[in-house]
Amino acid sequence: MSSFVSYNITAESLLPTPFSGNPLLPIILLSMAGQKHTPVTTTDIKDSYDYIIIGGGTAGSVVANRLSEEECVSVLLLEAGKAPPKITDIPAIYNYLAPTELSWRFKTNPVRFTGEGSPERSVTLNAGKALGGSSVINGLQNIRGHRRDFDKWAERGATGYHGVGGPVTVSKPPYTSELKVAVKLAATELGYNFTDANGPIQTGFYDLQATEKRGQRSSIAKGYLVPVDDRENLDIVTEAYVTKIKIVDKIFTAYAVEFDFEGQTRIVNATREIILSAGAINSPKLLKLSCIGPKEELERLDIPVTSDIPVGENLQEQWGVLSIFELSPKIQEFKEKITTKKNIWQYITTKTGPLASVSGVSTLAFLSQFGNPPPVEYPDYELYFIEGIEEFLTSFSLSEDLDLQKVYKPHKNQAYFFCLSQVLHPKGRGSVTINTTDPYAQPNIEVEYFNKDDLETVVAGMKTCLDVGNSEPLKKLGAKPIATFVPECEKSEGNEDDYLRCISKSVFISSSHQAGTNKMGAVDDPTTVVDPELRVKGIAQLRVVDASVIPSLTSGNFIPTIMIAEKASDLIKKSISCPAK
């Protein structure tokens, strides 16, 4: 049977993408059949494994691959979500994926100091709920981080972490837009350097490097699980919702995982280790439900405490603000580009063109608010230049009344672009707490978005957006700033900085780059949850391997999560000694 025959066209059409119901969808999928996108899974679960991995996302997929390289050990990978549909491999539709069952769609507690822009004054945090995790729904950006980021980790006791290669393909999307050409010209005229974001000097403008292989998304599941799904010692299970890690009280040792699967509660033993890779929100939640966390918080819920450590603290999140510019009517709007028959056929036949772009993201920049060039080569904000598409706004849950009605819809039938200013190293800190023992309830998520320094960083980026948008190369495309109507900000219009600060508090978005809630560092540091080898303090045979262990956010995105998972796998494999064949 061919891989195309196994596609469920009806299911593929159910995702709310521009290709739902399009008669060309089967042909698009057929043209993509050369890349198997998801691994074979099983429903036959044994009673015991050597290693159990909770979470089949970015980190969990890596660890499952690496541990199962050792043929003498057995590995179980549990994922709460499903295998993603093939259509998710089209890079141009990533903004359509966040508001679906492929994301956990966490809601924060009401955010302090917000304006009118976020419904219920809360923010949606997206995190992948599928095999491959967030690598299935994210913006495909591949940035390893700055050298100084990892020096900071080492200063805090998290030593031994460096860059790594791997089976995830990275390339520049094969598409060049009018916007990309103009932004590059503008950057040069404004005195900025063009650089390699993964090179030794990162400050400057750069072309997007994406986890993309021949015009298709290269998810972590595709890179790490698909090639090894025939290993007899690896079982991959989807739609398995873990509710508790079981611990032997007297010797403080993790020994089993309890989860719901096919309408039944299952308990499976781990003879060697349990690896928790459920992400920066779900990992601290599950630890607390498993009797690991702050004593006062757990005792309020009558949860016995086996290890009193600061689980759920240190939540960090990158966030930013969109500046919107209209473009000349002569330029084709991006949504029209990706649904035009000519461009669809270009993708079908060559895997190039608008459909191979990362939803219109063209050029990016790592810059510093302290000058160009900055006194120290270390960026503190990032800019994204993105061809405008309505779904970019809705995927971030910006207010229908404020943003779509008053800003976007008057320009619905014409081209425009976004410039996103995003803080890279936020100083604001939040937390993940629980107020119930129900494992299906969302935890309380408190995020500090408007730390004074972070706000100034975002505003600096917005001013750079305006500089680029008002430059001659952009003016030749008809670029004009679109006013963002926020009544409470009108009184600040005479002061640009005050006005931008006010706007920021109304139309900010989450970048869904959460980290830090199970902080890694020195064992004697009272703020850490795991040691440098990612072992949970006070509990044997339990590690956390995901973005929650990151002590401080890196420049860019979460490719370092792969690095952490590779390092963790090496650490675990030191204790494995398979007999020689």
Coordinates of C-alpha atoms in Angstrom, one line a residue:
M1 CA 0.0 0.0 0.0
S2 CA 1.4 3.4 -0.9
S3 CA 1.7 6.1 1.7
F4 CA -0.8 8.2 -0.2
V5 CA -3.5 5.6 0.0
S6 CA -3.2 5.7 3.8
Y7 CA -4.1 9.4 3.9
N8 CA -7.6 10.1 5.1
I9 CA -8.6 12.9 2.7
T10 CA -11.8 13.7 4.8
A11 CA -9.7 14.1 7.9
E12 CA -7.1 16.2 6.1
S13 CA -9.9 18.5 4.9
L14 CA -11.2 18.9 8.4
L15 CA -8.4 21.2 9.5
P16 CA -9.4 24.8 8.9
T17 CA -6.8 25.6 6.2
P18 CA -7.2 27.3 2.9
F19 CA -7.2 23.9 1.2
S20 CA -10.2 22.5 3.1
G21 CA -12.5 21.2 0.3
N22 CA -10.1 22.2 -2.4
P23 CA -10.2 19.6 -5.2
L24 CA -6.5 19.9 -5.6
L25 CA -5.8 18.7 -2.0
P26 CA -5.5 15.0 -2.9
I27 CA -3.0 15.9 -5.6
I28 CA -1.0 18.1 -3.2
L29 CA -0.9 15.2 -0.7
L30 CA 0.1 12.8 -3.4
S31 CA 3.0 15.1 -4.4
M32 CA 4.2 15.0 -0.8
A33 CA 4.0 11.2 -0.4
G34 CA 7.8 10.8 -0.8
Q35 CA 8.3 12.0 2.8
K36 CA 6.7 9.8 5.4
H37 CA 5.6 12.3 8.1
T38 CA 4.5 10.2 11.1
P39 CA 5.7 7.0 12.7
V40 CA 3.9 3.7 13.1
T41 CA 2.2 3.5 16.5
T42 CA 0.9 0.6 18.6
T43 CA -2.0 -0.1 21.0
D44 CA -0.3 -3.2 22.4
I45 CA 1.3 -2.0 25.6
K46 CA 3.4 -4.2 27.8
D47 CA 3.2 -4.2 31.6
S48 CA 6.8 -3.1 32.0
Y49 CA 9.6 -1.3 30.1
D50 CA 13.1 -0.2 31.0
Y51 CA 12.4 3.4 30.1
I52 CA 9.1 5.3 29.9
I53 CA 9.0 8.7 28.2
I54 CA 6.1 11.0 29.0
G55 CA 5.4 13.2 26.0
G56 CA 6.1 12.6 22.3
G57 CA 7.0 16.2 21.5
T58 CA 10.4 17.7 20.6
A59 CA 12.4 16.3 23.5
G60 CA 10.6 13.1 24.0
S61 CA 10.9 12.1 20.4
V62 CA 14.7 12.6 20.5
V63 CA 15.1 10.6 23.7
A64 CA 13.0 7.8 22.4
N65 CA 15.2 7.5 19.3
R66 CA 18.5 7.7 21.2
L67 CA 17.6 5.2 24.0
S68 CA 16.2 2.7 21.6
E69 CA 19.5 2.6 19.8
E70 CA 20.5 0.3 22.7
E71 CA 18.9 -3.0 21.6
C72 CA 19.0 -4.5 25.1
V73 CA 16.6 -2.0 26.6
S74 CA 12.9 -1.4 26.0
V75 CA 11.4 2.0 25.6
L76 CA 7.8 3.2 25.8
L77 CA 6.9 6.7 24.4
L78 CA 3.5 8.0 25.5
E79 CA 1.9 11.0 23.7
A80 CA -1.5 12.6 24.7
G81 CA -2.2 13.8 21.2
K82 CA -2.6 12.1 17.9
A83 CA -0.4 11.6 14.9
P84 CA -0.7 14.9 12.9
P85 CA -2.3 14.9 9.5
K86 CA 0.0 15.1 6.4
I87 CA -1.3 18.6 5.5
T88 CA 0.6 20.0 8.5
D89 CA 3.8 19.5 6.4
I90 CA 2.9 22.4 4.1
P91 CA 5.0 25.3 5.6
A92 CA 2.7 28.1 4.5
I93 CA -0.3 27.0 6.7
Y94 CA 1.3 27.0 10.1
N95 CA -0.8 29.9 11.3
Y96 CA -3.9 27.8 10.7
L97 CA -2.8 25.0 13.0
A98 CA -2.6 26.7 16.4
P99 CA -6.4 27.0 16.9
T100 CA -7.0 23.3 16.4
E101 CA -6.8 20.1 18.5
L102 CA -3.1 20.0 17.5
S103 CA -2.4 22.6 20.3
W104 CA -3.1 22.5 24.0
R105 CA -4.3 26.1 23.8
F106 CA -3.4 27.0 27.4
K107 CA -5.1 30.1 28.8
T108 CA -3.1 32.3 31.2
N109 CA -4.6 33.9 34.3
P110 CA -5.8 37.5 33.6
V111 CA -2.7 39.4 32.7
R112 CA -2.0 42.5 34.7
F113 CA -1.8 45.9 33.0
T114 CA -3.3 44.8 29.7
G115 CA -5.4 47.0 27.5
E116 CA -8.3 46.1 25.3
G117 CA -6.5 43.7 23.0
S118 CA -6.8 40.2 24.6
P119 CA -10.1 38.5 25.2
E120 CA -10.9 38.2 28.9
R121 CA -7.5 39.9 29.5
S122 CA -5.9 36.4 29.2
V123 CA -3.5 35.1 26.7
T124 CA -3.5 31.9 24.7
L125 CA -0.2 29.9 24.9
N126 CA 0.1 27.3 22.1
A127 CA 2.0 24.1 22.6
G128 CA 1.9 21.1 20.3
K129 CA -0.4 18.2 21.2
A130 CA 0.7 15.6 18.7
L131 CA 3.5 13.4 17.9
G132 CA 6.3 15.8 17.2
G133 CA 4.9 18.3 19.7
S134 CA 5.3 22.0 18.9
S135 CA 7.5 21.1 15.9
V136 CA 4.3 20.2 14.1
I137 CA 2.6 23.6 14.6
N138 CA 5.4 26.1 15.1
G139 CA 7.0 28.6 12.7
L140 CA 9.8 26.2 11.7
Q141 CA 12.5 28.7 12.7
N142 CA 15.9 27.1 13.4
I143 CA 18.0 29.2 15.7
R144 CA 20.5 27.5 18.1
G145 CA 20.9 30.5 20.3
H146 CA 23.8 32.8 21.2
R147 CA 27.1 31.6 22.8
R148 CA 26.4 33.9 25.7
D149 CA 23.0 32.2 26.3
F150 CA 24.8 29.0 27.2
D151 CA 27.5 30.7 29.2
K152 CA 24.7 32.1 31.4
W153 CA 23.5 28.5 31.9
A154 CA 26.9 27.4 33.0
E155 CA 27.2 30.4 35.4
R156 CA 24.1 29.1 37.1
G157 CA 25.4 25.5 37.5
A158 CA 23.9 24.0 34.3
T159 CA 27.2 22.9 32.7
G160 CA 28.0 20.8 29.7
Y161 CA 25.5 22.1 27.1
H162 CA 26.7 22.9 23.6
G163 CA 25.3 22.8 20.1
V164 CA 24.5 19.6 18.3
G165 CA 23.7 18.2 14.8
G166 CA 20.9 15.8 14.1
P167 CA 18.4 14.3 11.6
V168 CA 16.2 17.4 11.3
T169 CA 16.8 19.1 8.0
V170 CA 17.4 22.8 7.9
S171 CA 17.2 25.0 4.8
K172 CA 16.1 28.4 3.5
P173 CA 12.6 28.2 2.2
P174 CA 12.6 28.3 -1.7
Y175 CA 10.5 31.5 -2.0
T176 CA 11.4 35.1 -2.4
S177 CA 8.7 37.8 -2.0
E178 CA 8.6 41.4 -2.9
L179 CA 8.6 42.1 0.8
K180 CA 11.8 40.2 1.4
V181 CA 13.7 42.0 -1.4
A182 CA 12.5 45.4 -0.1
V183 CA 13.3 44.7 3.6
K184 CA 16.8 43.6 2.7
L185 CA 17.4 46.8 0.7
A186 CA 16.0 48.9 3.6
A187 CA 18.2 47.2 6.2
T188 CA 21.2 47.9 4.1
E189 CA 20.2 51.6 3.6
L190 CA 19.7 51.9 7.4
G191 CA 23.2 50.6 8.1
Y192 CA 22.4 47.1 9.3
N193 CA 24.6 44.1 8.6
F194 CA 23.3 40.9 7.0
T195 CA 24.4 37.9 9.0
D196 CA 23.9 34.2 9.7
A197 CA 21.7 33.9 12.7
N198 CA 23.6 30.6 13.6
G199 CA 27.0 32.0 12.9
P200 CA 29.5 33.7 15.3
I201 CA 28.1 37.2 14.9
Q202 CA 24.3 37.1 15.3
T203 CA 23.4 40.8 15.5
G204 CA 21.9 42.0 12.2
F205 CA 19.3 41.0 9.6
Y206 CA 19.2 37.5 8.2
D207 CA 17.2 35.1 6.0
L208 CA 15.0 32.6 7.7
Q209 CA 16.5 29.2 8.3
A210 CA 13.7 26.7 8.6
T211 CA 13.2 23.1 9.6
E212 CA 12.2 22.3 6.1
K213 CA 13.2 19.5 3.7
R214 CA 12.5 20.0 0.0
G215 CA 9.6 22.3 0.6
Q216 CA 8.0 20.3 3.5
R217 CA 8.1 20.7 7.3
S218 CA 10.8 18.6 8.9
S219 CA 9.2 17.9 12.2
I220 CA 10.9 16.2 15.1
A221 CA 8.7 13.2 14.7
K222 CA 9.6 13.0 11.0
G223 CA 13.4 13.3 11.8
Y224 CA 13.7 11.2 14.9
L225 CA 10.8 8.7 15.1
V226 CA 9.9 7.8 11.5
P227 CA 13.3 6.3 10.7
V228 CA 13.2 4.1 13.7
D229 CA 9.5 3.1 14.1
D230 CA 10.4 -0.5 13.2
R231 CA 12.6 -1.0 16.2
E232 CA 11.3 -3.9 18.2
N233 CA 12.3 -2.4 21.5
L234 CA 10.4 0.9 20.9
D235 CA 6.7 1.2 21.4
I236 CA 5.0 4.5 20.4
V237 CA 1.6 5.1 21.8
T238 CA -0.7 8.1 21.0
E239 CA -3.8 9.4 22.8
A240 CA -2.4 8.2 26.1
Y241 CA -3.1 10.8 28.8
V242 CA -0.7 10.5 31.8
T243 CA -2.3 11.3 35.1
K244 CA 0.4 10.5 37.6
I245 CA 4.0 9.3 38.1
K246 CA 4.0 6.7 40.9
I247 CA 6.7 7.0 43.6
V248 CA 7.8 4.6 46.3
D249 CA 7.4 6.8 49.4
K250 CA 10.1 5.4 51.7
I251 CA 12.9 5.3 49.2
F252 CA 11.7 8.2 47.0
T253 CA 12.0 6.3 43.7
A254 CA 9.8 6.7 40.6
Y255 CA 8.7 3.3 39.4
A256 CA 5.5 3.5 37.3
V257 CA 3.3 5.7 35.1
E258 CA -0.5 5.9 35.4
F259 CA -2.3 6.9 32.3
D260 CA -5.7 6.8 30.6
F261 CA -5.8 4.9 27.3
E262 CA -8.8 3.7 25.2
G263 CA -11.2 4.3 28.1
Q264 CA -9.2 2.5 30.7
T265 CA -6.6 3.5 33.4
R266 CA -3.3 1.7 32.9
I267 CA -0.3 1.5 35.1
V268 CA 3.0 0.5 33.5
N269 CA 6.2 0.0 35.4
A270 CA 9.6 1.5 34.5
T271 CA 12.5 -0.7 35.7
R272 CA 15.2 1.9 35.0
E273 CA 13.9 5.4 34.6
I274 CA 11.0 7.7 33.8
I275 CA 11.7 10.6 31.6
L276 CA 9.2 13.5 31.8
S277 CA 9.0 15.5 28.5
A278 CA 5.6 17.1 28.7
G279 CA 6.6 20.7 28.2
A280 CA 6.9 23.8 30.3
I281 CA 3.3 23.8 31.4
N282 CA 2.3 20.2 31.7
S283 CA 5.6 18.9 33.2
P284 CA 5.3 21.0 36.4
K285 CA 1.6 20.2 36.6
L286 CA 2.3 16.5 36.4
L287 CA 5.1 16.6 39.0
K288 CA 2.8 18.4 41.4
L289 CA 0.1 15.8 40.9
S290 CA 2.8 13.2 41.6
C291 CA 3.6 14.7 45.0
I292 CA 6.7 16.7 43.9
G293 CA 6.6 20.5 44.3
P294 CA 6.3 23.4 46.8
K295 CA 5.1 22.0 50.2
E296 CA 2.6 24.7 50.9
E297 CA 0.9 24.5 47.5
L298 CA 0.6 20.7 47.7
E299 CA -0.6 20.5 51.3
R300 CA -3.5 22.9 50.4
L301 CA -4.7 20.1 48.1
D302 CA -4.0 17.3 50.6
I303 CA -1.2 16.0 48.3
P304 CA 1.5 14.3 50.3
V305 CA 4.9 15.8 49.6
T306 CA 7.8 13.6 48.6
S307 CA 10.2 16.3 47.5
D308 CA 9.7 20.0 48.4
I309 CA 11.3 21.8 45.5
P310 CA 10.2 24.9 43.5
V311 CA 8.4 23.2 40.7
G312 CA 6.5 25.6 38.5
E313 CA 8.4 28.7 39.3
N314 CA 10.6 30.7 37.0
L315 CA 8.2 30.7 34.0
Q316 CA 9.6 32.7 31.1
E317 CA 7.8 33.6 27.9
Q318 CA 8.9 35.6 24.9
W319 CA 6.3 38.1 23.7
G320 CA 6.0 40.9 21.2
V321 CA 3.9 43.4 19.4
L322 CA 2.7 43.7 15.8
S323 CA 3.1 46.8 13.7
I324 CA 1.0 46.6 10.5
F325 CA 1.7 48.2 7.2
E326 CA -0.6 48.3 4.1
L327 CA 1.0 47.7 0.7
S328 CA 0.2 48.7 -2.9
P329 CA -3.0 47.2 -4.4
K330 CA -0.7 45.9 -7.2
I331 CA 0.8 43.3 -4.7
Q332 CA -1.0 40.1 -4.3
E333 CA -2.3 39.4 -0.8
F334 CA -0.6 36.3 0.8
K335 CA -3.7 34.2 1.3
E336 CA -4.6 34.7 -2.3
K337 CA -1.0 33.7 -3.2
I338 CA -1.2 30.3 -1.5
T339 CA -4.7 29.5 -3.0
T340 CA -4.0 30.6 -6.6
K341 CA -4.0 27.6 -8.9
K342 CA -0.7 28.6 -10.5
N343 CA 1.1 28.6 -7.1
I344 CA -0.5 25.4 -6.0
W345 CA 0.7 23.7 -9.1
Q346 CA 4.2 25.2 -8.6
Y347 CA 4.2 23.6 -5.2
I348 CA 2.9 20.3 -6.5
T349 CA 5.5 20.1 -9.2
T350 CA 8.6 21.7 -7.6
K351 CA 7.9 22.2 -3.9
T352 CA 8.8 25.9 -4.3
G353 CA 6.9 29.2 -4.2
P354 CA 4.5 30.7 -1.6
L355 CA 3.3 27.3 -0.3
A356 CA 6.9 26.5 0.6
S357 CA 7.3 29.7 2.6
V358 CA 6.8 29.8 6.3
S359 CA 3.4 31.4 6.2
G360 CA 4.9 34.5 4.5
V361 CA 7.8 35.0 7.0
S362 CA 10.6 36.4 4.9
T363 CA 13.3 38.3 6.7
L364 CA 14.2 38.4 10.4
A365 CA 16.6 40.4 12.5
F366 CA 18.4 40.1 15.8
L367 CA 19.1 43.6 17.1
S368 CA 20.0 45.4 20.3
Q369 CA 18.3 48.5 21.7
F370 CA 21.7 49.8 22.7
G371 CA 22.8 50.7 19.2
N372 CA 23.9 49.5 15.8
P373 CA 26.4 47.9 16.2
P374 CA 25.7 47.4 19.9
P375 CA 28.6 47.8 22.5
V376 CA 28.3 44.1 23.2
E377 CA 27.5 41.6 20.4
Y378 CA 24.4 40.2 22.0
P379 CA 20.8 40.8 20.7
D380 CA 17.9 41.6 23.0
Y381 CA 15.0 41.8 20.5
E382 CA 14.0 40.0 17.3
L383 CA 12.1 41.3 14.4
Y384 CA 9.9 39.3 12.0
F385 CA 8.8 40.7 8.6
I386 CA 5.7 38.7 7.6
E387 CA 3.4 38.9 4.6
G388 CA 0.0 39.7 6.1
I389 CA -2.6 37.0 6.6
E390 CA -5.7 37.2 8.8
E391 CA -5.1 33.9 10.5
F392 CA -1.8 35.2 11.9
L393 CA -4.0 37.5 14.1
T394 CA -6.6 34.9 15.0
S395 CA -4.0 32.3 15.9
F396 CA -2.8 34.6 18.7
S397 CA -6.3 35.3 20.0
L398 CA -6.2 39.1 19.5
S399 CA -9.5 40.7 20.2
E400 CA -12.0 40.4 17.3
D401 CA -13.4 43.8 18.2
L402 CA -10.2 45.7 18.6
D403 CA -7.8 44.2 16.0
L404 CA -9.8 42.5 13.3
Q405 CA -12.7 44.9 13.0
K406 CA -10.9 48.2 13.5
V407 CA -7.5 47.4 12.1
Y408 CA -7.5 44.5 9.7
K409 CA -11.0 44.3 8.1
P410 CA -10.9 47.7 6.4
H411 CA -7.8 46.4 4.6
K412 CA -9.1 42.8 4.0
N413 CA -8.8 42.8 0.3
Q414 CA -5.4 44.3 -0.1
A415 CA -1.9 43.3 0.7
Y416 CA -0.2 44.3 3.9
F417 CA 2.6 43.1 6.1
F418 CA 3.4 42.7 9.8
C419 CA 6.6 43.6 11.7
L420 CA 6.7 41.7 14.9
S421 CA 9.0 43.1 17.7
Q422 CA 9.8 40.4 20.2
V423 CA 11.8 40.5 23.4
L424 CA 14.4 37.7 23.4
H425 CA 15.5 37.6 27.1
P426 CA 12.5 38.7 29.2
K427 CA 13.2 39.6 32.8
G428 CA 9.6 39.0 33.8
R429 CA 8.9 35.7 35.6
G430 CA 5.7 33.8 36.1
S431 CA 4.6 30.5 37.5
V432 CA 2.5 27.4 36.9
T433 CA 0.4 26.3 39.9
I434 CA -2.5 23.9 40.5
N435 CA -5.6 24.3 42.5
T436 CA -7.2 20.9 42.0
T437 CA -6.1 17.3 41.9
D438 CA -8.0 16.8 38.6
P439 CA -5.4 15.8 36.1
Y440 CA -7.5 17.0 33.2
A441 CA -7.9 20.5 34.6
Q442 CA -5.6 23.2 33.2
P443 CA -3.1 24.6 35.7
N444 CA -3.0 28.3 36.7
I445 CA -0.6 30.1 34.5
E446 CA 0.7 33.4 35.7
V447 CA 2.9 35.3 33.2
E448 CA 4.6 38.6 33.8
Y449 CA 4.5 40.3 30.4
F450 CA 5.1 44.0 31.2
N451 CA 8.3 44.0 33.1
K452 CA 9.6 47.6 32.7
D453 CA 12.8 46.5 30.9
D454 CA 11.0 44.1 28.7
L455 CA 8.5 46.7 27.6
E456 CA 11.3 49.1 26.7
T457 CA 13.0 46.4 24.6
V458 CA 9.8 45.7 22.7
V459 CA 9.2 49.5 22.1
A460 CA 12.8 49.8 20.7
G461 CA 11.9 47.0 18.3
M462 CA 8.7 48.7 17.3
K463 CA 10.6 51.9 16.4
T464 CA 12.9 49.9 14.2
C465 CA 9.8 48.4 12.5
L466 CA 8.7 51.9 11.8
D467 CA 12.1 52.9 10.4
V468 CA 12.1 50.0 8.0
G469 CA 8.4 50.4 7.1
N470 CA 9.0 54.1 6.3
S471 CA 12.2 53.5 4.3
E472 CA 12.3 54.2 0.5
P473 CA 12.5 50.6 -0.6
L474 CA 9.2 49.9 1.4
K475 CA 7.6 53.1 0.2
K476 CA 8.1 51.8 -3.4
L477 CA 5.8 48.9 -2.4
G478 CA 3.3 51.4 -1.2
A479 CA 4.0 50.7 2.5
K480 CA 2.0 52.8 5.0
P481 CA 1.5 52.2 8.7
I482 CA -2.0 51.1 9.6
A483 CA -3.2 52.9 12.7
T484 CA -4.0 50.7 15.7
F485 CA -7.1 52.1 17.3
V486 CA -6.9 51.9 21.1
P487 CA -9.0 54.6 22.7
E488 CA -7.1 54.6 25.9
C489 CA -3.9 55.4 24.1
E490 CA -5.1 58.5 22.3
K491 CA -3.9 60.7 25.1
S492 CA -0.4 59.5 24.5
E493 CA -0.2 60.2 20.8
G494 CA 2.0 63.3 21.2
N495 CA 4.8 61.2 22.8
E496 CA 5.9 58.3 20.5
D497 CA 7.4 56.2 23.3
D498 CA 4.5 56.5 25.6
Y499 CA 2.1 55.8 22.7
L500 CA 4.0 52.6 21.8
R501 CA 4.1 51.5 25.4
C502 CA 0.3 51.9 25.6
I503 CA -0.2 50.1 22.3
S504 CA 2.1 47.3 23.5
K505 CA -0.2 46.6 26.5
S506 CA -3.2 46.2 24.2
V507 CA -2.0 44.3 21.2
F508 CA 0.8 42.2 22.5
I509 CA 1.0 38.5 21.5
S510 CA 2.6 35.5 23.1
S511 CA 5.3 33.8 21.1
S512 CA 4.4 30.5 22.8
H513 CA 8.1 30.0 23.8
Q514 CA 7.5 29.0 27.4
A515 CA 10.4 27.7 29.5
G516 CA 12.0 27.5 32.9
T517 CA 9.4 25.9 35.2
N518 CA 11.6 23.0 36.2
K519 CA 14.8 25.0 36.3
M520 CA 18.1 23.2 35.8
G521 CA 21.2 24.0 37.8
A522 CA 23.4 23.2 40.8
V523 CA 22.0 20.8 43.3
D524 CA 22.6 23.2 46.2
D525 CA 20.7 26.0 44.5
P526 CA 17.3 26.4 46.2
T527 CA 15.8 27.7 43.0
T528 CA 16.5 24.6 40.9
V529 CA 14.3 21.5 40.3
V530 CA 16.7 19.3 38.4
D531 CA 20.5 18.9 38.6
P532 CA 22.8 19.4 35.5
E533 CA 22.1 15.8 34.5
L534 CA 18.3 16.6 34.6
R535 CA 17.6 14.3 37.6
V536 CA 14.7 15.6 39.8
K537 CA 16.1 16.6 43.1
G538 CA 15.1 14.2 45.9
I539 CA 13.6 11.5 43.6
A540 CA 15.5 8.6 42.1
Q541 CA 14.9 7.3 38.5
L542 CA 13.1 10.4 37.4
R543 CA 14.4 13.1 35.0
V544 CA 12.8 16.0 33.3
V545 CA 13.9 16.6 29.7
D546 CA 12.2 19.4 27.9
A547 CA 12.1 23.2 27.7
S548 CA 10.9 23.5 31.3
V549 CA 14.5 22.8 32.5
I550 CA 16.0 25.8 30.6
P551 CA 17.3 28.2 33.2
S552 CA 17.0 31.3 31.0
L553 CA 15.7 31.7 27.5
T554 CA 18.0 31.7 24.5
S555 CA 18.2 34.1 21.6
G556 CA 15.7 32.7 19.1
N557 CA 13.5 29.7 19.7
F558 CA 13.6 26.2 21.1
I559 CA 16.0 24.3 18.9
P560 CA 18.1 24.1 22.1
T561 CA 15.4 21.7 23.4
I562 CA 16.8 19.2 20.9
M563 CA 20.3 19.8 22.2
I564 CA 19.1 19.2 25.8
A565 CA 17.4 16.0 24.8
E566 CA 20.5 14.8 22.9
K567 CA 22.6 15.6 26.0
A568 CA 20.2 13.8 28.3
S569 CA 20.2 10.7 26.1
D570 CA 24.0 10.5 26.3
L571 CA 23.8 10.9 30.1
I572 CA 21.2 8.1 30.5
K573 CA 23.0 5.8 28.1
K574 CA 26.1 5.9 30.2
S575 CA 24.4 3.5 32.6
I576 CA 23.4 1.1 29.7
S577 CA 25.8 -1.7 28.9
C578 CA 24.4 -4.1 26.3
P579 CA 26.2 -7.4 25.8
A580 CA 28.4 -7.7 22.8
K581 CA 26.8 -9.5 19.9

